[in-house]
């Protein structure tokens, strides 16, 4: 129930402000209301839906200000994480980042349904950079200030320029981490996310 609702919200199938009635969702998914209720609680904890007293749940409607703030906070937190990664990542971590980036680029170019979706590959890359930072707190902080479904919806809307910019930025982050350049890693990741903010605002 959680994955199904999350995917429909991320893909735009359930737009901002859409009501999620337990009975209707349960019927659509062929489930009882109990797992649907729990899924809605999990999504509410992530900030994806809001629970309205005596009315049910609805998809969060992000304002322009919300989106701007979320991406600015992500730029600060993930930029810091990339800087830490540059100071701590070993050759194995760098090789992992390169492999994930190659997978992301293949996903952008390949329409084969067997190939992982670009949004998932992108999420895996960013998660790996945070993991390379060695901080247990940063992933939780990013999850707190961002919205994975929003990021996925934005990435689904990327045009060719957006995709090229994203690929170049990821490569710059890897170059900085591979060379132990914390300042460049911080700047590259921060500017990458701030640039993506304009795509989010457009969507």
Backbone as a ProteinNet text record, in pm:
[ID]
protein_1_A
[PRIMARY]
XXXXXXXXXXXXXXXXXXXXXXXXXXXXXXXXXXXXXXXXXXXXXXXXXXXXXXXXXXXXXXXXXXXXXXXXXXXXXXXXXXXXXXXXXXXXXXXXXXXXXXXXXXXXXXXXXXXXXXXXXXXXXXXXXXXXXXXXXXXXXXXXXXXXXXXXXXXXXXXXXXXXXXXXXXXXXXXXXXXXXXXXXXXXXXXXXXXXXXXXXXX
[TERTIARY]
83.3	0	86.9	191.6	283.3	351.2	409.8	481.6	388.9	270.3	175.2	132.7	101.2	59.4	175.4	292.3	410.3	440.9	429.5	456.7	353	227.2	122.2	137.3	179.9	202.2	324	431.7	555.8	536.8	453.9	434.2	331.4	264.3	164	24.9	12	-119.8	-214.4	-158.6	-233.2	-168.6	-236	-176.9	-189.5	-121.7	-129.1	-273.5	-309.5	-444.7	-543.2	-503.2	-594.6	-625.2	-751.1	-790.9	-766.9	-722.1	-695.9	-789.7	-906.7	-1004.9	-967.1	-960.5	-915.3	-993.3	-1124.2	-1207	-1180.8	-1175.5	-1154.1	-1016.9	-914.2	-778.2	-769.8	-829	-826	-893.6	-1006.5	-1078.6	-995	-932.9	-850	-731.9	-671.3	-552.2	-586.3	-714.1	-753.3	-703.3	-700.3	-650.7	-757.2	-731.8	-819.2	-778	-855.9	-827.1	-709.3	-677.8	-569.9	-433.7	-386.6	-257	-259.2	-373.9	-385.1	-370	-433.9	-423.9	-279.1	-209.4	-69.5	18.3	-10.7	65.5	48.1	-72.8	-98.4	-24.8	-13.8	61.8	210	263.2	403.9	428.6	338.3	352.3	338	253.2	237.4	365.6	431.2	556.2	665.8	656.8	754.5	718.8	601.1	560.1	500.6	465.3	410.4	259.5	191.3	48.2	26.1	-89.2	-124.8	-253.4	-259.2	-377.3	-463.5	-585.5	-676.9	-780.3	-789.8	-879.6	-1023.8	-1078.2	-1217.4	-1245.6	-1139.3	-1163.4	-1083.5	-973.3	-893.4	-754.4	-701.7	-565.8	-569.1	-476.3	-465.6	-319.2	-289.6	-153.4	-113.5	5.1	53.3	65.6	18.5	27.2	144.7	256	376.4	361.4	381.7	380.7	518	525.5	653.2	755.8	710.9	801	849.3	759.2	796.5	906.5	886.8	982.5	1117.1	1113.6	1237.2	1314.5	1245.1	1311	1366.3	1288.1	1331.2	1460.3	1467	1586.7	1706.9	1682.7	1792.7	1848.8	1760.1	1805.8	1879.5	1826.8	1896.7	2036.2	2047.7	2177.9	2277.8	2231.4	2318.8	2361.8	2262.5	2291.2	2370.4	2325.3	2394.4	2529	2539.1	2668.7	2769.5	2726.8	2812.8	2850.6	2752.1	2778.8	2880.2	2870.6	2966.4	3106.6	3115.2	3245.1	3306.8	3225.9	3274.7	3316.8	3240.1	3272.3	3409.3	3439.2	3569.4	3684.3	3658.3	3761.4	3774.7	3670.8	3668.2	3660.5	3613.4	3589	3719	3719.9	3835.4	3810.5	3904.5	3894.1	3770.7	3734.3	3616.3	3488.9	3477.5	3361	3352.9	3466.9	3469.3	3426	3473.3	3435.7	3285.4	3228.3	3084	3007.6	3055.3	2990.1	2996.3	3111.2	3124.2	3027.6	3016	2925.6	2779.9	2743.6	2606.9	2578.6	2678.5	2660.6	2644.8	2722.3	2708.1	2568.9	2519.6	2385.3	2279.7	2299	2206.6	2204.4	2321.1	2328.5	2266.4	2287.8	2223.8	2072.2	2025	1880.4	1819.9	1893.2	1842.8	1833	1924.5	1931	1846.4	1812.8	1750.7	1603.6	1519.5	1375.9	1333.2	1429.4	1401	1337.5	1217.2	1151.2	1227.7	1320.9	1399.9	1509.4	1539.7	1643.2	1580.2	1653.3	1602.2	1564.5	1461.2	1414.6	1520.8	1534.5	1633.2	1616.6	1492	1468.9	1529.6	1517	1574.4	1726.2	1781.3	1926.7	1982.1	1909.8	1950	1948.1	1841.6	1829.4	1941.9	1976.3	2084.4	2218.2	2241.4	2367.1	2377.4	2271.3	2273.7	2287.9	2220.7	2232	2374	2440.1	2577.3	2674.8	2651.5	2736.9	2721.5	2596.8	2573.7	2637.1	2627.2	2687.9	2839.9	2898.7	3043.9	3090.6	2997.4	3033.7	3064.2	3012.5	3034.8	2946.7	2848.2	2758.8	2627.4	2588.4	2461.5	2344.1	2371.8	2264.9	2219.4	2311.9	2279.1	2163.2	2156.7	2042.5	1908.3	1902.6	1777.6	1744.1	1845.8	1823.5	1770.8	1829.1	1783.5	1638.9	1607.1	1469.9	1371.6	1418	1331.8	1299.3	1396.4	1375	1328.4	1329.3	1295.2	1171.6	1134.3	1022.1	1062.7	1084	1126.1	1027.2	895.1	801.8	811.2	834.2	848.7	972.3	1084.2	1207.5	1187	1117.4	1093.2	1005.8	903.2	813.3	890	978.7	1059.8	1150.6	1215.5	1307.8	1234.2	1110	1028.9	1004.2	1006.5	974.3	1097.6	1216.6	1339.8	1338.8	1384.9	1408	1555.7	1599.7	1737.5	1840.2	1813.3	1906	1917.1	1802.7	1802.3	1884.6	1864	1935.3	2086.3	2126.3	2269	2331.3	2259.3	2309.8	2326.1	2230.4	2235.7	2354.7	2375.3	2487.1	2620.5	2635.4	2759.9	2786.4	2681.5	2696.4	2739.1	2676.6	2715.5	2862.4	2905	3045.1	3139	3099.1	3181.2	3193.8	3083.9	3086.1	3183.7	3177.5	3267.5	3412.5	3439.1	3576.7	3630.4	3548.8	3591.2	3617.7	3528	3545.2	3668	3685.1	3798.8	3932.1	3932.8	4056.1	4067.5	3972.5	3977.9	3959.1	3889.7	3870	3735	3736.3	3612.2	3539.2	3613.8	3550.6	3478.1	3544.6	3482.1	3361.5	3372.8	3261.2	3139.8	3163.7	3054.5	2989.4	3071.7	3019.3	2945.8	3001.5	2940.6	2804.1	2795.5	2667	2565.6	2609.1	2516.7	2460.8	2548.3	2502	2413.3	2442.6	2359.7	2216.5	2200.2	2066.6	1996.6	2070.3	2009.2	1962.2	2035.6	1993	1867.3	1861	1742.6	1619.3	1642.1	1531.3	1446.8	1508.3	1432	1343.4	1391.3	1308.3	1189	1213.6	1105.2	1000.7	1046.4	953.7	873	937	868	757.3	788.3	688.8	573.5
-120.3	0	125.5	121.6	236.1	262.5	158.3	174	218.1	161.2	195.1	341.5	387.1	526.6	622	585.7	670.3	687.3	577.9	582.1	666.6	652.5	730.1	879.5	912.5	1053.9	1105.9	1026.3	1068.1	1087.4	1002.4	1008.7	1114.6	1171.8	1273.3	1216.5	1084.3	1022.3	1073.4	1106.8	1171	1306.7	1411.5	1544.2	1611	1723.8	1800.4	1832.8	1809.7	1839.3	1725.1	1618.2	1505.4	1434	1404.2	1333.2	1183.6	1120.6	976.8	911.8	871.8	809.7	663.2	621.9	486.4	379.5	391.1	289	283.4	400.9	405.8	352.1	390.7	343.5	193.5	144.8	1.7	-78.2	-27.8	-95.4	-98.3	14.7	24.7	-71.6	-84.5	-169.3	-314	-340.9	-477.1	-519	-422.8	-449.2	-410.8	-450	-403.9	-262.3	-198.8	-60	-48.3	-157	-149.5	-117.9	-190.5	-154.9	-18	20.9	152.9	261.8	241.1	338.8	353.1	240.6	243.8	310.4	283.6	346.2	497.8	543.4	687.3	751.1	678.9	731	744.1	644.7	650.4	766.5	783.9	894	1029.6	1035	1160	1191.1	1087.2	1106.6	1158.4	1123.7	1170.5	1308.4	1357.9	1488.5	1483.5	1363.2	1346.5	1371	1327.1	1353.1	1419.7	1482.4	1540.3	1475.9	1448.1	1388.8	1500.6	1511.9	1617.8	1558.5	1611.5	1557.6	1547.9	1428.7	1399.3	1408.5	1426.6	1437.1	1335.2	1288.2	1189.3	1240.7	1192	1229.3	1288.3	1378.6	1434.7	1459.7	1460.2	1482.4	1625.1	1641.2	1774.6	1862.1	1984.1	2081.2	2173.8	2153.8	2232.7	2369.4	2473.6	2609.3	2640.2	2748.6	2792.5	2813.6	2872.8	2898.2	2767.8	2668.7	2538.1	2472.9	2474.1	2410.3	2481.1	2613.4	2691.1	2660.8	2660	2633.9	2492.1	2394.5	2254.6	2234.5	2291.4	2273.4	2350.2	2465.5	2540	2463.3	2404.4	2325.7	2200.2	2136	2019.7	2057.5	2172.9	2216.7	2232.7	2286.6	2303.9	2168.8	2082.1	1954.4	1860.6	1844.8	1753.3	1809.6	1942.1	2001.7	1969.5	1984.1	1949.5	1801	1717.1	1572.5	1539	1604.5	1579	1622.5	1734.3	1779.2	1679.1	1624.8	1520.2	1396.2	1362.3	1243.9	1259.5	1380.6	1405.7	1384.1	1405.8	1388.8	1244.1	1162.6	1029.3	913.4	938.9	829.2	763.8	630.1	556.8	518.4	448	411.6	326.7	242.1	156.2	239	339.2	427.4	506	555.1	630.9	542.2	418.2	323.7	297.9	290.8	270.7	389.3	510.9	630.6	633.8	596	593.4	491.5	376.1	272.4	318.9	384.1	434.2	544.6	628.1	734.1	676.6	574.4	508.6	447.9	390	330.5	439.1	553.6	665.7	714.4	727.6	776.4	676.3	548	446.5	454	475.4	482.9	602.5	713.6	831.6	808.1	726.2	703.4	586.1	495.5	368.7	365.8	332.9	323.1	180.5	89.6	-50.3	-57.8	-114.8	-122.1	-207.8	-291.4	-373.1	-291.6	-175.2	-88.1	-5.5	10.7	86.4	228.2	282.4	417.1	520	625.5	730.4	788	805.4	864.1	777.6	645.7	556.2	559.1	561	567.2	697.7	806	935.3	930.9	873.9	863.6	777.7	669.3	581	654.1	737.3	812.6	910.1	986.4	1083.8	1014	899.7	824	774.2	733.9	684.4	794.6	916.7	1028.8	1054.3	1052.1	1072.3	959.7	836.2	722.5	738.8	790.4	809.3	916.2	1001	1105.7	1047.2	926.7	862.7	915.6	998.3	1054.9	977.7	940.1	870.4	967.7	1095.2	1194.4	1254.9	1267	1339.2	1278.6	1144.3	1090.4	1126.1	1122.4	1156.9	1304.3	1389.2	1532.3	1561.5	1496.3	1516.3	1470	1354.2	1302.6	1398.1	1466.6	1558	1684.3	1734.2	1862.3	1845.4	1722.2	1701	1613.6	1586.5	1497.1	1410.8	1282.5	1193	1191.1	1186.3	1190.6	1319	1432.2	1558.2	1552.4	1504.3	1494	1402.5	1291.2	1197.8	1260.5	1334.9	1398	1500.7	1572.9	1672.4	1604.6	1494.4	1426.1	1366.8	1322	1270.1	1378.4	1504.9	1614.8	1672	1619.9	1675.6	1677.4	1788.5	1792.8	1760.9	1767.1	1729.5	1816.6	1945.7	2035.3	1999.5	1969.2	1930.3	1803.7	1706.1	1579.2	1598.4	1678.9	1702.1	1774.6	1870.5	1944.4	1851.8	1763.3	1669.3	1575	1522.1	1431.1	1500	1621	1696.2	1725.6	1763.4	1794.9	1672.1	1557.7	1434.5	1401.5	1417.7	1389.2	1483.3	1610.4	1706.8	1667.4	1619.3	1574.5	1457.8	1362.7	1246.9	1290.2	1379.7	1428.9	1490	1571.4	1637.1	1534.9	1437.6	1336.3	1250.1	1211.1	1127.3	1196.5	1330.3	1406.4	1464	1427.3	1473.4	1622.2	1685.2	1830.4	1861.5	1884.1	1905.7	2032.1	2139.5	2265.4	2250.4	2183.9	2164	2071	1966.3	1872.3	1943.1	2026.7	2102.5	2195	2267.9	2363.2	2292.5	2180.5	2108.5	2052.6	1991.5	1934	2043.7	2149.5	2259	2324	2352.7	2418	2324.2	2194.4	2094.9	2100.3	2099.8	2098	2232.7	2341.5	2473.1	2490.2	2433.1	2439.6	2355.5	2239	2152.5	2220.8	2315.7	2389.5	2458.2	2508.3	2577.7	2480.6	2358.5	2257.1	2223.8	2216.9	2187.2	2298.6	2422.3	2535.2	2539.1	2499.7	2494.1	2389.3	2272.5	2164.5	2203.8
0	0	0	82	91.4	-42	-101	-227.5	-339.9	-343.4	-449.5	-441.3	-321.3	-304.7	-331.8	-282.6	-301.9	-451.2	-525.6	-669.3	-742.1	-706.3	-773.2	-744.4	-623.2	-589.5	-664.5	-666.3	-732.4	-882	-943.6	-1087.9	-1128.3	-1029	-1059.5	-1076.7	-1058.3	-1068.6	-961.6	-847.2	-739.1	-717.4	-759.3	-754.4	-618.9	-601.5	-477.7	-441.7	-315.5	-269.3	-287.2	-357.1	-380	-248.8	-226.9	-105.2	-121.8	-15.9	-15.1	86.5	40.8	129.1	150.6	276.4	308.4	231.8	232.8	168.5	17.6	-45.2	-190.5	-227.3	-151.1	-178.7	-158.5	-49.3	-19.7	-131.1	-179.7	-287.8	-415.4	-447.4	-567.8	-563.4	-445	-430.5	-398.4	-371.2	-337.5	-200.9	-106.9	28.2	130.8	256	363.5	401.4	485.8	522.6	619.4	691.4	791.7	730.1	627.6	568.3	500	446.6	383.5	488.8	604.9	714.2	760.5	772.8	815	709.2	581.3	472.6	475.7	500.2	506.8	624	734.8	849.9	815.3	745.5	705.4	609.7	514.1	418	486.1	588.4	663.7	740.7	794.5	867.3	775.1	647.3	548.1	493.6	528.6	478.4	339.1	293.8	159.1	158.4	264	278.3	413.3	427.8	557	605.1	734.3	795.1	851.5	800.8	842.9	936.4	1057.6	1160.4	1110.2	1124.6	1087.6	937.5	855.9	712	631	685	612.6	579.3	469.3	428	287.7	261.8	127.4	94.2	-33.9	-81.1	-48.6	5.8	43.6	-81	-67.7	-176.5	-146.9	-218.7	-194.8	-259.1	-179.8	-234.2	-293.8	-369	-425.1	-314.2	-205.1	-91.6	-29	-17.8	38	-45.4	-177.3	-267.7	-262.1	-265.6	-260.2	-131.9	-20.6	107.4	113.9	67.6	73.9	-5.4	-124.4	-206.5	-149.4	-90.4	-28.5	91.5	170.5	285.2	239.4	135.3	79.5	32.1	-32.5	-83.2	31.3	143.4	259.4	317.5	339.4	405.4	314.2	189.6	99.5	54	46	14.9	123.3	248.1	361.3	356.3	323.9	315.7	208.5	93.5	-14.4	27.3	101.7	151.2	246.6	334.4	426.6	349.3	246	166	100.3	55.1	-8.6	89.8	217.3	319.5	366.4	341.3	400.3	300.3	180.6	85.6	40.5	40.5	-10.6	-156.3	-216.2	-358.4	-385.6	-291	-309.6	-316	-229.3	-229.7	-360.2	-405.9	-530.7	-647.5	-648.1	-754	-751	-630.7	-617.4	-675.4	-645.5	-698.9	-851.2	-906.6	-1052.8	-1113.7	-1050.4	-1101.7	-1096.1	-986.4	-973.3	-1074.6	-1100.8	-1199.3	-1339.9	-1372.1	-1503.6	-1516.6	-1408.6	-1409	-1430.8	-1367.5	-1383	-1527.6	-1586.5	-1724.7	-1822.5	-1797.7	-1882.9	-1870.2	-1747.8	-1725.2	-1797.4	-1803.5	-1873.8	-2023.9	-2076.2	-2220.7	-2267.1	-2175.5	-2213.1	-2175.9	-2270.5	-2245.4	-2211.2	-2197.3	-2165.2	-2026	-2012.9	-1882.1	-1781.3	-1829.1	-1737.7	-1670	-1725.2	-1668.1	-1556.4	-1446.5	-1332.7	-1374.7	-1312.8	-1345.5	-1308.8	-1390.1	-1359.1	-1219.2	-1175.4	-1043.1	-933.4	-946	-846	-851.4	-971.7	-987.4	-929.3	-951.4	-897.1	-744.4	-688.7	-542.5	-485.1	-555.7	-509.7	-508.2	-609.1	-615.6	-497.8	-475.4	-366	-230.5	-215.8	-90.3	-69.8	-178.2	-168.6	-128.8	-178.3	-138.3	11.7	59.5	202.3	283.6	233.9	304.3	310.5	202.5	197.4	295.4	340.6	436.6	573.8	598.7	727.7	839.1	804.4	905.5	910.8	1031.9	1049.6	1052.8	1075	1089.3	956.8	862	738.8	660	640	564.8	627.7	761.3	829.5	811.6	813.1	793.9	653.5	553.8	415.9	400.9	458.3	450.9	517.9	622.2	697.2	617.3	540.6	471.4	327.5	276.2	136	122.7	0.4	-29.8	-148	-123.3	-230.6	-347.5	-321.1	-434.1	-515.6	-447.6	-520.5	-610.4	-554.7	-632.8	-752.7	-732.4	-842.9	-949.9	-906.4	-1004.1	-1086.8	-1019.6	-1090.5	-1191.7	-1149.7	-1240	-1360.7	-1337.9	-1448.9	-1553.8	-1510.8	-1602.5	-1671.7	-1641.3	-1696.5	-1849.5	-1906.6	-2050.5	-2075.2	-2200.1	-2232.9	-2160.5	-2150	-2080.5	-1932	-1871.4	-1730	-1708.4	-1796.6	-1782.5	-1798	-1897.2	-1918.9	-1800.8	-1747.1	-1631.7	-1511.1	-1492	-1380.2	-1393.2	-1513.3	-1537.5	-1512.2	-1565.6	-1547.8	-1400.3	-1328.2	-1185.9	-1106.6	-1135	-1065.9	-1091.8	-1215.5	-1249.1	-1174.4	-1161	-1087.6	-940.7	-882.9	-743.4	-727.6	-820.5	-813.6	-828.3	-922.1	-941.7	-813.5	-748.1	-624.4	-514.4	-500.4	-395.8	-424.7	-550.2	-587.8	-560.4	-569.1	-547.9	-407	-320.9	-183	-167	-261.4	-259	-194.3	-64	10.1	-34.3	-60.1	-101.7	-235.1	-330.5	-460.8	-450	-368.9	-351.8	-293.1	-193.5	-131.1	-233	-307.5	-405.4	-518.9	-566.6	-678.8	-640.7	-522.3	-480.3	-451.5	-385.7	-353.7	-480	-575.3	-698.6	-779.6	-775.3	-845	-793.2	-662.5	-603.3	-621.8	-610.3	-631.1	-775.3	-870.5	-1010.3	-1031.1	-965.6	-977.2	-919.3	-829.2	-768.4	-874.8	-981.2	-1084.5	-1162.4	-1180.3	-1245.3	-1155.8	-1025.9	-931.4	-931.6	-933.8	-935.3	-1064.9	-1175.2	-1304.1	-1302.1	-1243.5	-1234.5	-1143.9
[MASK]
+++++++++++++++++++++++++++++++++++++++++++++++++++++++++++++++++++++++++++++++++++++++++++++++++++++++++++++++++++++++++++++++++++++++++++++++++++++++++++++++++++++++++++++++++++++++++++++++++++++++++++

